[in-house]
Structure formats: C-alpha cells, structure tokens
Amino acid sequence: MVTKACMPLVLKEKGRFVNTASVLGRIAFLNSSYAISKYGVEAFSDVLRRELYRTGVKVQIIEPGAFTTSIWGTARRLAEQKAAGLNLPAEVRSQLPDDALAQLTRPFEMIEETGSTKLHLVVDAYCHAITAKFPKKRYQVGNDAKYFYWLLWNLPECISDFYIDWLGANSI
C-alpha cells in the first residue's frame, strides 16, 4: 500500500524503492514465518524492479545477516512464554521431542550468540542504496551474509540441508 501510494511521486522523480528483506529470504531455516515474510519481500522487490525497468526507477533490496539487537532476546522470551502457555493435547505433546522448547528457542539464542554488533554496516548499505549513482540490486550485509549464507544458497540443496541440520539450526 505504501509503494502504491508513493508510486506517482517516485515515478515522476525517477526515484528509488529500498526494501529490507534478510538473507533468510534467500535460504530458509530457523523460523518459517520469518523466512516466508522475507521471501515475500524478495519476490515483491524483484517483480517491482522488473515492472519499473524502463521507467528509470530503481529497486534495491537490503539483505542483512544476523545482527544482535534487543529484539532477539525479546523474541526468545516471547517464544518461551508462548510454548509454556500452550495447552497441547497429550497425543500431540507425546509426539514432540523432549527438548521441543529448546529447539524452539535455539534460533534466537544462536543469533544472540553469533550476531554482529556492527549495526553501522546496515546503515551504510542503506546510505549507498539511496545515494549511489549505480546502486546494487541486492546488498548482503555482514560477513555471514556475504560468505556463509551466500555459500549455503549456492551449494546443492542436499549439502546445505545437511549442514543446516548439523548446525542444529532447524526449528520444530
């Protein structure tokens, strides 16, 4: 709705749209809801860029890797509270692994433990996307995005699936 509302002005000025996705919009694991929303941003941005190709309007996607912010601790605590408050039938509970809660909260803990604190890298990517004469179509931000995740989405899926499972980065 925001894109549609801004479209006349952006077209008139041959401006830009800069959307924030995530590396998890390129390779999905950890949290399915989050990955789906980021895949949606990727798809929307790609289609928008192609629709506006001949207009002079540019569309960039910022794809940050893991950055440690206070949101992850809050999200982990909410997941713990939600899981603790679930009144699942005994039949469903019996099918869950003993460490179901740990598996649910592990992705948040991984990001808190391994995420970068260099938030200025994301800001720098935005600044470049907004002001550069020749901006990139995609900005993978953070070393994990540039190297680790890039490798995962370029490896054969059987290898990336094995590696993600080996890391214990699958959610239930």
Tab-separated table of C-alpha atoms in Angstrom:
chain	number	residue	atom	x	y	z
A	1	MET	CA	0.000	0.000	0.000
A	2	VAL	CA	2.884	2.354	0.804
A	3	THR	CA	4.588	1.550	-2.507
A	4	LYS	CA	1.350	2.141	-4.399
A	5	ALA	CA	0.736	5.417	-2.555
A	6	CYS	CA	4.264	6.675	-3.272
A	7	MET	CA	4.446	5.423	-6.857
A	8	PRO	CA	3.342	8.630	-8.670
A	9	LEU	CA	5.977	10.753	-6.933
A	10	VAL	CA	8.718	8.133	-7.276
A	11	LEU	CA	7.931	7.724	-10.992
A	12	LYS	CA	7.905	11.491	-11.528
A	13	GLU	CA	11.277	11.934	-9.848
A	14	LYS	CA	12.782	8.659	-11.147
A	15	GLY	CA	13.477	7.769	-7.528
A	16	ARG	CA	14.124	4.516	-5.684
A	17	PHE	CA	12.491	1.923	-3.565
A	18	VAL	CA	14.735	0.293	-0.946
A	19	ASN	CA	13.204	-2.729	0.760
A	20	THR	CA	14.551	-4.690	3.696
A	21	ALA	CA	14.488	-8.467	3.454
A	22	SER	CA	17.027	-10.808	5.030
A	23	VAL	CA	19.467	-13.483	3.991
A	24	LEU	CA	16.745	-15.829	5.242
A	25	GLY	CA	14.714	-14.619	2.280
A	26	ARG	CA	17.250	-16.410	0.085
A	27	ILE	CA	17.739	-19.602	2.123
A	28	ALA	CA	15.064	-20.588	4.608
A	29	PHE	CA	15.694	-22.080	8.028
A	30	LEU	CA	15.377	-21.163	11.713
A	31	ASN	CA	11.841	-19.730	11.649
A	32	SER	CA	9.359	-20.480	8.876
A	33	SER	CA	7.118	-17.444	9.478
A	34	TYR	CA	10.080	-15.081	9.346
A	35	ALA	CA	11.541	-16.751	6.250
A	36	ILE	CA	8.193	-16.642	4.428
A	37	SER	CA	7.810	-12.928	5.090
A	38	LYS	CA	11.335	-12.247	3.823
A	39	TYR	CA	10.836	-14.422	0.716
A	40	GLY	CA	7.766	-12.265	0.075
A	41	VAL	CA	9.823	-9.066	0.293
A	42	GLU	CA	12.381	-10.564	-2.111
A	43	ALA	CA	9.701	-11.587	-4.615
A	44	PHE	CA	7.850	-8.278	-4.372
A	45	SER	CA	11.065	-6.311	-4.862
A	46	ASP	CA	12.173	-8.428	-7.841
A	47	VAL	CA	8.796	-8.069	-9.574
A	48	LEU	CA	8.654	-4.343	-8.818
A	49	ARG	CA	12.174	-3.831	-10.191
A	50	ARG	CA	11.236	-5.638	-13.404
A	51	GLU	CA	7.934	-3.789	-13.770
A	52	LEU	CA	9.716	-0.449	-13.398
A	53	TYR	CA	12.728	-1.417	-15.519
A	54	ARG	CA	12.113	1.118	-18.313
A	55	THR	CA	10.956	3.948	-16.050
A	56	GLY	CA	14.297	4.903	-14.503
A	57	VAL	CA	13.075	3.935	-11.023
A	58	LYS	CA	15.493	1.690	-9.148
A	59	VAL	CA	14.599	-1.011	-6.640
A	60	GLN	CA	17.169	-2.275	-4.151
A	61	ILE	CA	16.970	-4.991	-1.528
A	62	ILE	CA	18.901	-4.879	1.740
A	63	GLU	CA	19.636	-8.434	2.974
A	64	PRO	CA	21.170	-8.251	6.438
A	65	GLY	CA	22.666	-11.302	8.065
A	66	ALA	CA	22.492	-11.829	11.820
A	67	PHE	CA	22.843	-8.641	13.824
A	68	THR	CA	22.494	-8.670	17.580
A	69	THR	CA	19.830	-6.279	18.772
A	70	SER	CA	17.462	-6.343	21.731
A	71	ILE	CA	14.663	-7.744	19.539
A	72	TRP	CA	16.170	-11.250	19.641
A	73	GLY	CA	16.133	-11.515	23.418
A	74	THR	CA	12.547	-10.277	23.459
A	75	ALA	CA	11.558	-12.730	20.717
A	76	ARG	CA	13.187	-15.615	22.593
A	77	ARG	CA	11.350	-14.736	25.799
A	78	LEU	CA	8.038	-14.477	23.917
A	79	ALA	CA	8.631	-17.876	22.297
A	80	GLU	CA	9.344	-19.383	25.719
A	81	GLN	CA	6.193	-17.842	27.188
A	82	LYS	CA	4.098	-18.951	24.233
A	83	ALA	CA	5.408	-22.513	24.384
A	84	ALA	CA	4.897	-22.682	28.144
A	85	GLY	CA	1.308	-21.471	27.766
A	86	LEU	CA	0.329	-23.982	25.085
A	87	ASN	CA	-2.284	-26.433	26.209
A	88	LEU	CA	-1.498	-29.131	23.704
A	89	PRO	CA	-3.391	-32.388	23.754
A	90	ALA	CA	-1.429	-35.249	25.331
A	91	GLU	CA	-1.286	-37.038	21.961
A	92	VAL	CA	0.436	-34.050	20.337
A	93	ARG	CA	2.757	-33.485	23.309
A	94	SER	CA	3.859	-37.111	23.235
A	95	GLN	CA	4.989	-36.724	19.618
A	96	LEU	CA	7.165	-33.708	20.365
A	97	PRO	CA	10.815	-34.242	21.228
A	98	ASP	CA	11.810	-33.869	24.877
A	99	ASP	CA	13.771	-30.738	24.002
A	100	ALA	CA	10.987	-29.097	21.950
A	101	LEU	CA	11.220	-25.811	23.881
A	102	ALA	CA	14.996	-25.723	23.457
A	103	GLN	CA	14.576	-26.337	19.723
A	104	LEU	CA	12.016	-23.543	19.513
A	105	THR	CA	14.233	-21.003	21.229
A	106	ARG	CA	17.606	-22.171	19.812
A	107	PRO	CA	17.440	-19.943	16.695
A	108	PHE	CA	17.073	-16.850	18.868
A	109	GLU	CA	19.958	-17.922	21.084
A	110	MET	CA	22.151	-18.591	18.035
A	111	ILE	CA	21.569	-15.081	16.736
A	112	GLU	CA	22.185	-13.539	20.150
A	113	GLU	CA	25.451	-15.510	20.440
A	114	THR	CA	26.828	-15.133	16.916
A	115	GLY	CA	25.230	-11.989	15.515
A	116	SER	CA	27.299	-8.961	14.635
A	117	THR	CA	27.069	-5.817	16.740
A	118	LYS	CA	28.242	-3.628	13.839
A	119	LEU	CA	24.838	-2.136	13.037
A	120	HIS	CA	26.519	0.688	11.133
A	121	LEU	CA	27.051	-1.790	8.268
A	122	VAL	CA	23.295	-1.909	7.693
A	123	VAL	CA	23.059	1.877	7.825
A	124	ASP	CA	25.962	2.146	5.359
A	125	ALA	CA	24.159	-0.201	2.966
A	126	TYR	CA	21.028	1.946	3.161
A	127	CYS	CA	23.028	5.099	2.519
A	128	HIS	CA	24.677	3.549	-0.527
A	129	ALA	CA	21.362	2.176	-1.832
A	130	ILE	CA	19.741	5.588	-1.504
A	131	THR	CA	22.541	7.841	-2.762
A	132	ALA	CA	24.768	5.878	-5.167
A	133	LYS	CA	24.647	6.699	-8.843
A	134	PHE	CA	24.851	2.971	-9.628
A	135	PRO	CA	23.378	1.134	-6.624
A	136	LYS	CA	23.497	-2.639	-6.316
A	137	LYS	CA	20.275	-4.557	-6.764
A	138	ARG	CA	20.991	-6.517	-3.577
A	139	TYR	CA	23.092	-5.669	-0.545
A	140	GLN	CA	24.170	-8.657	1.531
A	141	VAL	CA	25.161	-7.020	4.808
A	142	GLY	CA	27.520	-8.641	7.274
A	143	ASN	CA	30.214	-11.248	6.815
A	144	ASP	CA	27.781	-14.068	7.484
A	145	ALA	CA	25.519	-12.829	4.672
A	146	LYS	CA	28.378	-12.317	2.222
A	147	TYR	CA	30.181	-15.585	2.825
A	148	PHE	CA	28.360	-18.161	4.935
A	149	TYR	CA	24.782	-17.689	3.680
A	150	TRP	CA	25.953	-16.994	0.134
A	151	LEU	CA	27.730	-20.335	0.202
A	152	LEU	CA	24.640	-22.083	1.584
A	153	TRP	CA	22.315	-20.797	-1.137
A	154	ASN	CA	24.819	-21.694	-3.860
A	155	LEU	CA	25.630	-25.219	-2.673
A	156	PRO	CA	23.484	-28.152	-3.811
A	157	GLU	CA	20.485	-28.332	-1.504
A	158	CYS	CA	21.414	-31.780	-0.191
A	159	ILE	CA	24.665	-30.294	1.150
A	160	SER	CA	23.147	-27.094	2.562
A	161	ASP	CA	20.314	-29.123	4.163
A	162	PHE	CA	22.860	-31.458	5.777
A	163	TYR	CA	24.954	-28.528	7.046
A	164	ILE	CA	21.968	-26.641	8.459
A	165	ASP	CA	20.840	-29.808	10.234
A	166	TRP	CA	24.376	-30.426	11.511
A	167	LEU	CA	24.440	-26.903	12.986
A	168	GLY	CA	21.214	-27.649	14.811
A	169	ALA	CA	19.624	-24.621	13.187
A	170	ASN	CA	16.344	-26.318	12.347
A	171	SER	CA	13.256	-25.279	14.212
A	172	ILE	CA	10.403	-27.609	15.043
